[in-house]
Short mmCIF file of C-alpha atoms in Angstrom, two decimals:
data_model
loop_
_atom_site.label_atom_id
_atom_site.label_comp_id
_atom_site.label_asym_id
_atom_site.label_seq_id
_atom_site.Cartn_x
_atom_site.Cartn_y
_atom_site.Cartn_z
CA SER A 35 251.39 47.91 108.08
CA GLY A 36 248.81 45.74 109.49
CA THR A 37 245.80 48.37 109.17
CA MET A 38 243.54 49.30 106.30
CA THR A 39 240.71 51.72 105.79
CA VAL A 40 237.06 50.41 105.96
CA ALA A 41 236.92 50.94 102.32
CA GLU A 42 239.99 48.84 101.64
CA ALA A 43 238.54 46.02 103.96
CA LEU A 44 235.21 46.07 101.75
CA ARG A 45 236.99 45.78 98.70
CA VAL A 46 239.10 42.81 99.96
CA ALA A 47 235.98 41.23 101.34
CA TYR A 48 233.77 41.70 98.39
CA GLY A 49 235.67 42.71 95.28
CA THR A 50 238.88 40.62 94.83
CA ASP A 51 239.92 37.17 93.88
CA PRO A 52 242.02 34.60 95.79
CA GLY A 53 244.82 35.51 93.53
CA GLU A 54 245.02 38.91 95.06
CA THR A 55 244.72 38.01 98.67
CA GLY A 56 246.31 34.49 98.70
CA VAL A 57 243.21 33.16 100.57
CA PRO A 58 239.54 32.87 99.61
CA ILE A 59 237.76 35.77 101.42
CA VAL A 60 234.03 34.80 101.29
CA GLY A 61 232.59 37.68 103.53
CA MET A 62 232.93 40.19 106.20
CA GLU A 63 231.25 40.55 109.62
CA LEU A 64 230.57 44.20 111.04
CA ASP A 65 230.05 45.33 114.56
CA GLY A 66 229.64 48.69 116.58
CA TRP A 67 229.49 51.92 114.57
CA ILE A 68 230.47 50.63 111.31
CA LYS A 69 227.58 48.09 111.30
CA SER A 70 225.16 50.96 112.23
CA ALA A 71 226.74 53.32 109.45
CA LEU A 72 226.37 50.76 106.74
CA GLY A 73 222.89 49.52 107.86
CA GLY A 74 221.64 53.34 107.04
CA ALA A 75 221.63 54.64 110.70
CA ASN A 76 221.98 58.37 109.76
CA GLU A 77 222.21 59.58 113.36
CA GLN A 78 225.74 58.06 113.24
CA VAL A 79 226.97 60.95 111.04
CA PRO A 80 228.17 63.65 113.52
CA THR A 81 226.58 67.14 112.55
CA LEU A 82 228.99 69.92 111.43
CA ASP A 83 228.37 73.46 111.25
CA ALA A 84 230.07 75.61 108.75
CA PRO A 85 233.66 76.56 109.44
CA PRO A 86 234.11 79.77 111.09
CA ASN A 87 236.10 81.11 108.10
CA PHE A 88 233.52 80.11 105.57
CA LYS A 89 232.05 83.44 104.08
CA GLY A 90 228.48 82.62 104.12
CA THR A 91 225.81 80.54 105.43
CA LEU A 92 225.01 77.06 104.73
CA ARG A 93 221.35 75.83 104.53
CA PRO A 94 220.28 72.97 106.55
CA TYR A 95 220.53 70.29 103.87
CA GLN A 96 223.98 71.64 102.86
CA ALA A 97 225.23 71.37 106.25
CA ARG A 98 223.98 67.73 106.14
CA GLY A 99 226.03 67.51 102.91
CA LEU A 100 228.95 68.73 104.39
CA SER A 101 228.61 66.44 107.60
CA TRP A 102 227.97 63.37 105.21
CA MET A 103 231.15 64.03 102.96
CA SER A 104 233.43 64.57 106.21
CA PHE A 105 232.13 61.41 107.65
CA LEU A 106 232.63 59.15 104.43
CA GLU A 107 236.06 60.68 103.96
CA ARG A 108 237.25 59.56 107.36
CA PHE A 109 236.95 55.91 106.44
CA GLY A 110 238.29 56.07 102.94
CA PHE A 111 235.00 56.00 100.92
CA GLY A 112 234.44 57.51 97.75
CA MET A 113 231.14 59.67 97.55
CA CYS A 114 228.75 60.91 94.92
CA LEU A 115 227.14 64.27 95.83
CA ALA A 116 224.18 64.16 93.49
CA ASP A 117 222.16 67.35 94.68
CA ASP A 118 220.14 68.92 91.86
CA MET A 119 221.73 71.75 89.70
CA GLY A 120 221.52 74.95 91.75
CA LEU A 121 221.55 73.44 95.22
CA GLY A 122 225.05 74.42 95.93
CA LYS A 123 227.15 71.38 95.27
CA THR A 124 230.11 74.04 95.03
CA ILE A 125 229.83 75.47 98.28
CA GLN A 126 229.55 72.31 100.08
CA MET A 127 232.96 71.35 98.53
CA LEU A 128 234.61 74.61 99.37
CA ALA A 129 233.20 74.30 102.92
CA LEU A 130 234.71 70.84 103.08
CA LEU A 131 238.10 72.12 102.04
CA LEU A 132 237.98 74.85 104.91
CA HIS A 133 236.69 72.24 107.36
CA GLU A 134 239.89 70.04 106.91
CA ARG A 135 241.95 72.59 107.41
CA LEU A 136 240.72 73.81 110.68
CA HIS A 137 243.14 73.80 113.70
CA GLY A 138 246.20 74.12 111.24
CA ALA A 139 245.70 70.84 109.49
CA LYS A 140 247.59 70.64 106.15
CA PRO A 141 245.96 68.09 103.88
CA GLY A 142 247.30 67.39 100.45
CA PRO A 143 245.92 69.47 97.51
CA THR A 144 242.66 68.67 95.88
CA LEU A 145 242.58 68.25 92.16
CA LEU A 146 239.25 69.62 90.77
CA VAL A 147 238.55 68.33 87.08
CA VAL A 148 235.55 70.34 85.52
CA PRO A 149 234.21 71.05 82.12
CA MET A 150 235.97 74.33 80.65
CA SER A 151 232.59 76.33 80.86
CA VAL A 152 232.80 76.34 84.70
CA VAL A 153 236.45 77.13 85.57
CA SER A 154 235.55 80.79 85.96
CA ASN A 155 232.55 79.94 88.10
CA TRP A 156 234.59 77.82 90.48
CA LEU A 157 237.22 80.63 91.04
CA ARG A 158 234.56 83.17 91.65
CA GLU A 159 232.89 80.98 94.23
CA SER A 160 235.93 80.19 95.92
CA LYS A 161 237.13 83.86 96.13
CA ARG A 162 233.49 84.59 97.64
CA PHE A 163 233.02 81.89 100.03
CA SER A 164 236.58 80.40 100.85
CA PRO A 165 239.10 83.13 100.05
CA GLU A 166 241.63 81.51 102.33
CA ILE A 167 241.83 78.59 99.97
CA ARG A 168 244.86 78.86 97.47
CA VAL A 169 243.52 78.19 94.01
CA LEU A 170 245.72 77.38 91.00
CA ILE A 171 244.03 77.31 87.68
CA HIS A 172 245.66 74.59 85.45
CA HIS A 173 244.53 75.90 81.89
CA GLY A 174 245.72 77.81 78.85
CA VAL A 175 248.72 77.92 76.92
CA GLU A 176 250.71 79.27 79.45
CA ARG A 177 249.93 76.50 82.11
CA LYS A 178 252.81 74.93 84.06
CA ILE A 179 253.76 71.56 83.35
CA GLY A 180 256.44 69.05 84.60
CA GLU A 181 258.68 70.35 87.66
CA ASP A 182 257.14 74.05 87.34
CA LEU A 183 253.69 72.17 87.91
CA LEU A 184 254.84 70.17 91.00
CA LYS A 185 256.24 73.45 92.62
CA ALA A 186 252.97 75.47 91.86
CA VAL A 187 250.79 72.62 93.11
CA GLU A 188 252.91 72.49 96.40
CA GLU A 189 252.03 76.06 97.23
CA SER A 190 247.88 75.50 96.39
CA ASP A 191 245.20 73.97 98.12
CA LEU A 192 242.89 73.54 95.03
CA VAL A 193 243.90 73.01 91.55
CA ILE A 194 241.48 73.56 89.04
CA THR A 195 241.75 71.82 85.39
CA THR A 196 239.51 70.36 82.69
CA TYR A 197 238.57 67.01 81.46
CA ALA A 198 240.55 67.55 78.26
CA LEU A 199 243.68 68.85 79.97
CA VAL A 200 243.50 65.74 82.33
CA HIS A 201 244.10 63.50 79.41
CA ARG A 202 246.47 65.91 77.67
CA ASP A 203 248.60 66.38 80.81
CA LEU A 204 248.43 63.26 82.50
CA GLY A 205 252.24 62.74 82.52
CA SER A 206 252.62 65.76 84.77
CA LEU A 207 249.25 65.31 86.87
CA GLU A 208 249.76 61.59 87.64
CA ARG A 209 253.33 62.48 89.30
CA ILE A 210 251.52 64.11 92.17
CA HIS A 211 249.94 62.42 94.96
CA TRP A 212 246.62 64.33 95.36
CA GLY A 213 244.90 64.45 98.76
CA ARG A 214 241.67 64.26 96.78
CA ILE A 215 240.40 64.24 93.29
CA VAL A 216 236.97 65.83 92.73
CA LEU A 217 234.93 65.52 89.33
CA ASP A 218 232.44 68.36 88.72
CA GLU A 219 229.85 67.30 86.21
CA ALA A 220 230.87 63.75 86.68
CA GLN A 221 228.51 62.46 84.12
CA CYS A 222 231.68 63.44 81.61
CA ILE A 223 233.11 60.16 82.71
CA LYS A 224 229.91 58.06 81.80
CA ASN A 225 231.83 56.29 79.07
CA PRO A 226 234.31 54.25 81.11
CA VAL A 227 236.53 53.46 78.09
CA ALA A 228 236.82 57.52 77.04
CA LYS A 229 240.33 58.85 77.23
CA GLN A 230 239.36 61.46 79.92
CA ALA A 231 237.62 58.61 82.15
CA GLN A 232 240.79 56.60 81.92
CA ALA A 233 242.99 59.35 82.57
CA VAL A 234 241.10 60.42 86.10
CA ARG A 235 241.22 56.86 87.02
CA ALA A 236 244.92 56.71 86.56
CA MET A 237 245.79 59.39 89.12
CA ILE A 238 246.77 58.59 92.81
CA ALA A 239 244.44 60.24 95.44
CA ASP A 240 243.47 59.58 98.95
CA ARG A 241 239.98 60.53 98.39
CA ARG A 242 237.68 60.68 95.63
CA VAL A 243 234.45 62.77 94.93
CA ALA A 244 231.97 63.11 92.32
CA LEU A 245 229.49 66.01 91.99
CA THR A 246 226.77 65.60 89.47
CA GLY A 247 223.02 66.32 89.29
CA THR A 248 222.50 63.80 86.60
CA PRO A 249 224.49 60.46 87.76
CA VAL A 250 222.16 58.48 85.30
CA GLU A 251 221.25 60.23 81.92
CA ASN A 252 220.43 57.22 79.85
CA ARG A 253 221.64 54.04 81.08
CA LEU A 254 222.67 52.55 84.47
CA SER A 255 226.22 51.94 83.20
CA GLU A 256 226.85 55.43 83.46
CA LEU A 257 226.37 55.39 87.22
CA TRP A 258 228.62 52.18 87.26
CA SER A 259 231.24 54.34 85.57
CA ILE A 260 231.13 56.94 88.32
CA MET A 261 231.13 54.42 90.98
CA ASP A 262 233.87 52.55 89.63
CA PHE A 263 236.08 55.91 89.69
CA LEU A 264 235.12 56.34 93.17
CA ASN A 265 235.92 53.10 94.74
#
């Protein structure tokens, strides 16, 4: 098409070999807003308020988190929101889902991958703070697969599943072009060769988000695994 996202341009400039591009790419020159943004000028990030249909109040740092996530997603960057446990990563993500649907926009569905222990918490929080978001729980013996799952996803904004089922149901889930994949407790993919880590990397998504209060638990390679998923 002759166009690419900023993230794609950076990957071409710094992350590929000549066999992929046909010519040796040795660097990248930046100018304007992108030069300021990548140089750490936080004032380049437009400040967003909580969406009017968000049933709650965002604290100032949560509003900054929402603004930061929305800004990065405009340009195709994956992002890791690493606020400590209890600081509201869940509601920041729910606010982002509502924000992108303002003015009648219809983005693709978000796949949220979580440990089984927090499925009910996400469902409860979504009903409390963003009741307009249509949630599908993909879990349990009666969960839909194949064509039935495709139809159910078309009628959903947020699909919640678990790390174990992402690997088990990959044949159905990877058929869907997701608007976004979100990993909650993203340290669950700290081992890049584990089956669940390979499964989340295999799926097609326009945007990727990691939520974790502990992006590094024992060794730096765990952070590498998360960043590899995001980018």
